[in-house]
């Protein structure tokens, strides 16, 4: 039974490799093999190669300074962090709150068997993530410092200790996430914040890693003495990789004790968490008057509710809402210097710097493409808006207006920040404000146009219309193409007429194109929507 349950758990993790959620059918063996080969390439070649390069950069300097133990402390720490955070959400959804809890607990299966199968699944996933770091770490050390019987055996034990530590941390963090999630009423914004924080942390560490590694190797003696004096346990932990048998025995025993304690805690608290449902606060009724909305207002509120209730929708199709204000703040801080430097780079041509600024604003606005998948998101429930006593063109206007509102507000903030630091004529400043807003309206109308022309009405998960649909792809890359079509001609011939006339020409072009798209949505687009 344990083998069957473990196989089920692993199959759920890699379900998308065997099952096509877009067609709702099983994948062919050849297709599954290709996906696993790509996954192996990502894990082994890309991630493994990255950490091999890091290990090479650190190992040479630290082993030469006689501090191989610090090398193992650093790399093991990276492995533990990657393994724990790489599997924590799988622990939350696969160990504590999977959808089949009630089914399995109702069957004649010992609870301990269910717990062990899920713990093994968590362990294997954590070992996979941490192994991407630890295997290159050990191999690089054995090549540079030389492999002996002691450091090979102790190195393998260090790898096992790291994977067990990852399991323990994953269980603890997953337990916290599971308990917190049961208390939250609106999880969508929490998921978005965590995801954005993770992305920001990743890029921060990515750009800082090289500097930190260089500083660590240059000041290895200072850092090594500091760690050894203030955290002797870390020193012993690092000595395991160098083949210290006493340190290996101490940490093996300590890890085994912590693992036993974790298993005890899991067995005692598993049933309580697994059978707990999300808390529902008491609601006291207060009579109040409902505010009547117009048909368009009600449809627009529905579109906003769908957007804010889906983390996938917000993260994949609304990233510009965050990036545009960030750009505005960045311009307030560094904008004047950057515009000056860009103008100097182009021989004192400040109009080139202004054009690039306008291009960046328009480019970031294309990161909002909510209108393109909005029709497909209706899915099998498309009959609901079709059956309402509402004109189809009003439904399409609401879908388009949501993107316009969510893009125009942040882009207006970014434009105001840009104009504070940009020294230009009044006409140029007005055009810098007007053109990105006009382009925002055009992009939303274009997204609705593509969404109606290329809908996906049958899907099993919303990721398909949000990320894998032709409409979103065309809207995103088409938006980039329109921006390039605006920017490139100026560097070739547009500068001959000057910046202000050039911006006027493109403002007229995008207004005209928007009017044509708007007319199409009101006529042929509304008719096509009613036939979906």
XYZ file of C-alpha atoms in Angstrom:
532
model
C 0.000 0.000 0.000
C 2.866 2.382 0.791
C 4.297 1.870 -2.688
C 0.932 2.562 -4.308
C 0.381 5.741 -2.289
C 3.894 7.010 -3.004
C 3.403 6.356 -6.706
C 0.132 8.305 -6.544
C 1.822 11.233 -4.803
C 4.625 11.423 -7.373
C 2.134 11.102 -10.235
C 0.209 14.086 -8.856
C 3.369 16.207 -8.735
C 4.233 15.384 -12.359
C 0.642 15.158 -13.535
C 1.104 17.719 -16.299
C 3.834 15.522 -17.811
C 1.377 12.660 -18.333
C -1.859 14.566 -18.831
C -2.624 17.419 -21.212
C -4.903 19.807 -19.335
C -5.622 21.736 -22.515
C -7.088 18.806 -24.454
C -8.231 16.896 -21.361
C -6.459 13.766 -22.638
C -3.475 11.657 -21.653
C -0.214 12.516 -23.380
C 1.521 10.041 -25.649
C 4.601 8.268 -24.318
C 6.811 10.183 -26.737
C 5.384 13.498 -25.575
C 5.892 12.588 -21.910
C 9.472 11.507 -22.583
C 10.230 14.823 -24.315
C 8.815 16.779 -21.360
C 10.880 14.775 -18.866
C 13.995 15.264 -20.985
C 13.380 19.030 -20.969
C 12.826 18.926 -17.212
C 16.065 16.977 -16.739
C 17.873 19.502 -18.951
C 16.581 22.362 -16.821
C 17.497 20.730 -13.523
C 20.818 19.148 -14.481
C 22.258 21.406 -17.167
C 20.805 24.826 -16.350
C 20.478 24.786 -12.545
C 23.227 22.206 -12.011
C 25.557 24.117 -14.308
C 24.817 27.378 -12.499
C 25.663 25.963 -9.089
C 28.700 24.163 -10.495
C 30.034 27.534 -11.648
C 29.349 29.008 -8.202
C 31.049 26.051 -6.512
C 34.124 26.435 -8.714
C 34.333 30.146 -7.940
C 34.146 29.564 -4.187
C 36.029 26.291 -3.769
C 39.341 27.348 -5.299
C 39.774 30.345 -3.007
C 38.523 28.743 0.225
C 40.387 25.446 -0.107
C 43.578 27.334 -0.940
C 43.078 29.326 2.281
C 42.619 26.094 4.238
C 38.933 26.709 4.903
C 37.127 24.016 2.991
C 34.686 23.811 5.891
C 33.450 27.348 5.107
C 32.874 26.253 1.505
C 30.604 23.440 2.705
C 28.766 25.736 5.131
C 28.032 28.221 2.347
C 26.967 25.700 -0.306
C 24.980 23.565 2.142
C 23.132 26.686 3.283
C 22.180 27.444 -0.323
C 21.035 23.841 -0.789
C 18.889 23.946 2.355
C 17.228 27.227 1.381
C 16.558 26.084 -2.176
C 15.276 22.699 -1.061
C 13.041 24.019 1.712
C 11.443 26.839 -0.246
C 11.285 24.759 -3.410
C 9.130 22.127 -1.718
C 7.312 24.099 1.005
C 4.184 24.741 -1.067
C 4.133 21.139 -2.228
C 4.311 20.213 1.469
C 1.370 22.499 2.172
C -0.759 21.090 -0.640
C 0.591 17.536 -0.731
C 1.105 16.722 2.963
C -1.438 18.735 4.935
C -4.263 19.929 2.724
C -4.515 17.789 -0.443
C -7.934 17.386 -2.024
C -8.053 13.635 -1.411
C -7.726 13.805 2.397
C -11.335 12.839 3.076
C -11.214 9.998 0.551
C -8.015 8.422 1.904
C -8.984 8.836 5.554
C -12.308 7.110 4.861
C -10.554 4.047 3.410
C -9.125 1.154 5.470
C -5.591 2.544 5.221
C -3.524 3.147 8.365
C -2.979 6.852 8.970
C 0.732 6.272 9.486
C 0.948 4.790 5.949
C -0.661 7.922 4.502
C 1.716 10.144 6.485
C 4.825 8.155 5.508
C 3.910 8.148 1.798
C 3.449 11.909 1.825
C 6.607 12.489 3.836
C 8.574 10.372 1.368
C 7.142 12.457 -1.460
C 8.200 15.664 0.303
C 11.633 14.180 1.008
C 12.215 13.164 -2.610
C 11.229 16.586 -3.923
C 13.401 18.347 -1.359
C 16.292 16.000 -2.175
C 15.868 16.836 -5.862
C 16.098 20.593 -5.260
C 18.922 20.410 -2.725
C 20.751 17.792 -4.789
C 21.055 20.299 -7.646
C 23.371 22.236 -5.309
C 24.982 19.507 -3.210
C 26.076 17.130 -5.956
C 28.102 19.806 -7.823
C 29.423 20.990 -4.439
C 30.792 17.563 -3.529
C 32.118 16.702 -6.981
C 33.919 20.040 -7.343
C 35.514 19.627 -3.894
C 36.640 16.065 -4.614
C 38.247 17.204 -7.877
C 39.997 20.281 -6.453
C 40.959 19.087 -2.955
C 41.312 15.417 -3.828
C 39.000 12.531 -2.993
C 39.765 10.287 -0.012
C 37.749 7.514 1.564
C 36.955 9.724 4.565
C 35.776 12.833 2.702
C 33.779 10.801 0.156
C 31.880 8.860 2.842
C 31.393 11.946 5.000
C 30.384 13.958 1.925
C 27.633 11.458 1.113
C 26.468 11.591 4.729
C 26.501 15.410 4.541
C 24.232 15.191 1.509
C 21.813 12.947 3.430
C 21.918 15.283 6.456
C 21.097 18.259 4.222
C 18.135 16.442 2.637
C 16.765 15.489 6.064
C 17.133 19.093 7.273
C 15.224 20.183 4.157
C 12.469 17.679 5.012
C 12.223 18.976 8.583
C 12.093 22.628 7.502
C 9.572 21.837 4.759
C 7.303 20.142 7.276
C 7.536 23.042 9.715
C 7.047 25.752 7.089
C 4.316 23.781 5.338
C 2.501 23.373 8.652
C 2.636 27.136 9.210
C 1.395 27.842 5.674
C -1.435 25.312 6.067
C -2.605 26.805 9.369
C -2.389 30.370 8.102
C -4.228 29.514 4.875
C -7.153 28.131 6.858
C -7.546 31.518 8.555
C -7.264 33.724 5.479
C -10.382 35.021 3.788
C -8.787 36.430 0.641
C -5.759 34.366 -0.337
C -5.312 35.798 -3.824
C -3.468 38.957 -2.825
C -1.313 37.021 -0.326
C -0.239 34.622 -3.079
C 0.540 37.527 -5.418
C 2.589 39.361 -2.773
C 4.561 36.220 -1.917
C 5.209 35.474 -5.590
C 6.368 39.021 -6.322
C 8.544 39.031 -3.218
C 10.100 35.755 -4.344
C 10.792 37.130 -7.825
C 12.298 40.306 -6.379
C 14.466 38.341 -3.946
C 15.656 36.063 -6.741
C 16.831 38.937 -8.942
C 18.364 40.754 -5.970
C 20.402 37.697 -5.040
C 21.243 37.016 -8.685
C 22.791 40.446 -9.222
C 24.485 40.501 -5.810
C 25.831 36.931 -5.798
C 28.968 37.622 -7.840
C 29.944 40.547 -5.618
C 29.336 38.547 -2.440
C 31.366 35.586 -3.682
C 34.279 37.829 -4.614
C 34.141 39.534 -1.224
C 33.926 36.189 0.589
C 36.961 34.729 -1.170
C 38.967 37.948 -0.683
C 38.228 38.090 3.045
C 37.983 34.371 3.735
C 40.237 34.494 6.791
C 38.200 37.249 8.475
C 34.817 35.628 7.801
C 36.103 32.185 8.701
C 37.429 33.326 12.094
C 34.187 35.176 12.800
C 32.041 32.118 12.062
C 34.321 29.790 14.013
C 34.304 32.041 17.074
C 30.625 32.965 17.150
C 28.980 29.852 15.629
C 31.153 26.829 16.365
C 28.342 24.514 15.338
C 28.535 25.766 11.769
C 32.272 25.130 11.826
C 31.683 21.507 12.830
C 28.949 21.197 10.210
C 31.363 22.315 7.483
C 34.030 19.898 8.746
C 31.775 17.007 7.738
C 32.515 17.682 4.064
C 36.255 17.649 4.782
C 35.964 14.141 6.249
C 35.848 14.850 10.001
C 34.382 11.642 11.494
C 33.605 13.132 14.932
C 31.663 16.048 13.443
C 29.863 13.608 11.136
C 28.813 11.404 14.055
C 27.567 14.392 16.116
C 25.427 15.862 13.335
C 24.132 12.474 12.203
C 22.862 11.766 15.705
C 21.394 15.270 16.087
C 19.658 15.083 12.696
C 18.239 11.642 13.482
C 16.852 12.988 16.771
C 15.236 15.976 15.048
C 13.776 13.687 12.387
C 12.250 11.432 15.030
C 10.772 14.466 16.789
C 9.342 15.753 13.480
C 7.734 12.377 12.722
C 6.207 12.322 16.198
C 4.768 15.808 15.752
C 3.405 14.922 12.319
C 1.669 11.803 13.596
C 0.081 13.730 16.482
C -1.148 16.770 14.545
C -1.826 15.380 11.080
C -5.472 14.389 11.595
C -6.374 17.747 13.123
C -4.971 19.764 10.221
C -6.103 17.336 7.519
C -9.714 17.376 8.726
C -9.891 21.126 9.456
C -11.875 23.256 7.059
C -11.310 26.917 6.395
C -12.689 29.082 9.150
C -15.791 31.075 8.382
C -16.275 34.135 10.497
C -19.646 34.927 11.959
C -21.539 37.418 9.893
C -24.137 39.609 11.520
C -26.831 40.890 9.219
C -27.300 44.635 9.015
C -30.066 45.976 6.876
C -28.866 48.587 4.436
C -29.823 49.972 1.095
C -28.171 48.431 -1.945
C -26.679 50.879 -4.377
C -28.045 50.333 -7.835
C -25.486 50.003 -10.589
C -25.797 50.519 -14.286
C -25.543 47.491 -16.565
C -22.036 48.517 -17.600
C -21.034 49.180 -13.976
C -22.244 45.747 -12.878
C -20.370 44.012 -15.697
C -17.228 46.029 -14.952
C -17.448 45.090 -11.241
C -17.741 41.435 -12.301
C -14.553 41.704 -14.375
C -12.661 43.339 -11.495
C -13.881 40.633 -9.102
C -12.632 37.896 -11.403
C -9.258 39.597 -11.800
C -8.688 40.161 -8.065
C -9.837 36.641 -7.146
C -7.253 34.882 -9.313
C -3.523 35.055 -8.450
C -2.697 33.552 -11.848
C -4.666 36.276 -13.626
C -2.994 39.054 -11.635
C 0.547 37.694 -11.933
C 0.483 36.677 -15.585
C -1.608 39.442 -17.090
C -1.311 42.413 -14.733
C 2.394 42.798 -14.023
C 2.392 46.288 -15.518
C 0.289 47.500 -12.580
C 3.380 47.051 -10.411
C 6.141 47.820 -12.915
C 4.806 51.203 -14.031
C 4.720 52.779 -10.520
C 8.156 51.279 -9.839
C 9.403 52.965 -13.007
C 7.852 56.251 -11.881
C 9.582 56.146 -8.501
C 12.847 55.158 -10.156
C 12.538 58.131 -12.517
C 12.045 60.505 -9.594
C 15.254 59.228 -8.030
C 17.515 58.629 -11.035
C 15.530 59.931 -14.010
C 17.294 63.255 -14.479
C 20.753 61.655 -14.513
C 19.677 58.822 -16.796
C 18.008 61.131 -19.335
C 21.099 63.336 -19.316
C 23.412 60.355 -19.845
C 21.261 58.974 -22.663
C 21.172 62.364 -24.366
C 24.946 62.649 -24.059
C 25.372 59.154 -25.504
C 23.432 60.295 -28.595
C 25.526 63.414 -29.072
C 23.439 65.738 -26.953
C 20.150 64.778 -28.644
C 17.649 65.110 -25.782
C 14.832 64.159 -28.143
C 16.302 60.644 -28.402
C 16.229 60.318 -24.614
C 12.593 61.497 -24.561
C 11.627 59.025 -27.278
C 13.264 56.168 -25.381
C 11.407 57.237 -22.230
C 8.091 57.187 -24.097
C 8.975 53.794 -25.589
C 9.703 52.307 -22.165
C 6.378 53.588 -20.809
C 4.488 52.044 -23.709
C 6.471 48.813 -23.482
C 5.670 48.351 -19.791
C 1.988 49.042 -20.466
C 1.925 45.988 -22.751
C 2.627 43.831 -19.669
C -1.055 44.354 -18.876
C -3.060 42.135 -21.208
C -6.205 41.320 -19.219
C -8.567 41.866 -22.144
C -7.034 39.168 -24.366
C -7.963 36.145 -22.170
C -11.140 37.637 -20.664
C -13.484 36.095 -23.247
C -11.796 32.686 -22.985
C -12.064 32.815 -19.187
C -15.840 32.569 -19.524
C -15.218 28.999 -20.655
C -18.223 26.707 -20.456
C -20.140 29.445 -18.633
C -20.184 31.651 -21.720
C -23.933 31.010 -21.927
C -24.459 33.147 -18.798
C -23.463 36.537 -20.297
C -25.019 35.457 -23.588
C -28.364 34.693 -21.941
C -28.521 37.916 -19.909
C -30.671 40.766 -21.212
C -27.483 42.657 -21.996
C -26.140 43.818 -25.325
C -23.007 41.757 -26.200
C -21.099 44.937 -27.029
C -21.630 46.125 -23.433
C -20.019 42.921 -22.155
C -17.017 43.507 -24.423
C -16.774 47.151 -23.374
C -16.580 46.096 -19.717
C -13.788 43.624 -20.455
C -11.873 46.281 -22.385
C -12.496 48.998 -19.808
C -11.008 46.890 -17.011
C -7.625 46.803 -18.769
C -7.807 50.500 -19.626
C -8.493 51.494 -16.006
C -5.884 49.180 -14.478
C -3.244 50.398 -16.937
C -4.102 54.088 -17.313
C -3.848 54.885 -13.581
C -0.305 53.502 -13.042
C 0.927 54.790 -16.406
C -0.393 58.260 -15.563
C 1.568 58.125 -12.298
C 4.721 57.107 -14.170
C 4.185 59.866 -16.750
C 3.794 62.537 -14.056
C 7.012 61.350 -12.406
C 8.776 61.445 -15.774
C 7.622 64.972 -16.534
C 8.906 66.207 -13.183
C 12.483 65.299 -14.126
C 12.243 65.814 -17.918
C 13.115 69.284 -19.170
C 11.037 69.922 -22.290
C 8.491 72.240 -23.870
C 4.862 72.260 -22.760
C 3.769 70.680 -26.050
C 6.249 67.813 -25.709
C 5.194 67.180 -22.110
C 1.518 67.087 -23.092
C 2.269 64.643 -25.893
C 4.363 62.477 -23.574
C 1.294 62.244 -21.348
C -1.225 61.769 -24.153
C 0.489 59.183 -26.360
C 1.001 56.446 -23.710
C -2.634 56.858 -22.598
C -3.880 56.597 -26.188
C -1.656 53.548 -26.679
C -3.167 52.033 -23.516
C -6.662 52.306 -24.985
C -5.437 50.892 -28.303
C -3.746 47.922 -26.558
C -6.912 47.077 -24.617
C -9.071 47.224 -27.753
C -6.524 45.155 -29.653
C -6.510 42.579 -26.832
C -10.309 42.291 -26.942
C -10.166 41.984 -30.737
C -7.657 39.124 -30.562
C -9.529 37.502 -27.666
C -12.698 37.233 -29.740
C -10.892 36.082 -32.880
C -8.905 33.354 -31.071
C -10.931 32.134 -28.069
C -10.344 28.910 -26.101
C -13.676 27.946 -24.593
C -12.805 24.431 -23.385
C -10.084 24.193 -20.744
C -9.473 22.363 -17.463
C -7.372 25.015 -15.723
C -7.358 28.790 -16.096
C -3.613 28.764 -16.811
C -4.445 27.648 -20.350
C -6.335 30.802 -21.436
C -4.075 33.011 -19.288
C -0.678 31.764 -20.494
C -1.030 29.173 -23.233
C -3.602 30.741 -25.518
C -2.827 32.232 -28.904
C -4.731 35.391 -27.959
C -2.405 36.250 -25.076
C 0.684 35.439 -27.137
C -0.441 37.637 -30.029
C -1.515 40.453 -27.698
C 1.823 40.460 -25.841
C 4.218 40.126 -28.767
C 1.947 42.207 -30.979
C 2.110 44.977 -28.390
C 5.901 44.815 -28.451
C 5.762 44.979 -32.243
C 3.569 48.079 -32.190
C 5.985 49.749 -29.779
C 8.937 48.904 -32.029
C 6.983 50.209 -35.018
C 6.620 53.494 -33.181
C 10.216 53.852 -31.945
C 12.453 52.599 -34.771
C 11.349 54.994 -37.578
C 12.283 58.026 -35.487
C 15.932 57.006 -35.379
C 15.860 56.570 -39.168
C 13.785 59.435 -40.594
C 11.456 60.734 -37.862
C 14.060 63.022 -36.362
C 13.899 65.105 -39.510
C 10.459 66.461 -38.548
C 11.191 66.815 -34.821
C 9.935 65.077 -31.715
C 6.644 66.920 -31.181
C 5.310 66.457 -34.753
C 6.403 62.809 -34.674
C 4.487 62.182 -31.433
C 1.443 63.949 -32.913
C 1.531 61.685 -35.972
C 1.607 58.516 -33.855
C -1.062 59.815 -31.508
C -3.336 60.305 -34.514
C -2.431 56.845 -35.829
C -3.283 55.111 -32.542
C -6.496 57.135 -32.111
C -7.593 56.158 -35.633
C -6.715 52.495 -35.055
C -8.576 52.562 -31.725
C -11.683 53.982 -33.398
C -11.628 51.221 -36.025
C -11.208 48.508 -33.369
C -13.964 50.053 -31.244
C -16.319 50.043 -34.219
C -15.454 46.409 -34.956
C -16.144 45.385 -31.328
C -19.547 47.080 -31.433
C -20.550 45.320 -34.644
C -18.769 42.191 -35.837
C -17.107 41.558 -32.480
C -20.415 41.637 -30.585
C -21.954 39.320 -33.175
C -19.014 36.886 -32.900
C -19.275 36.938 -29.090
C -22.976 36.062 -29.220
C -22.147 32.992 -31.361
C -19.411 31.535 -29.139
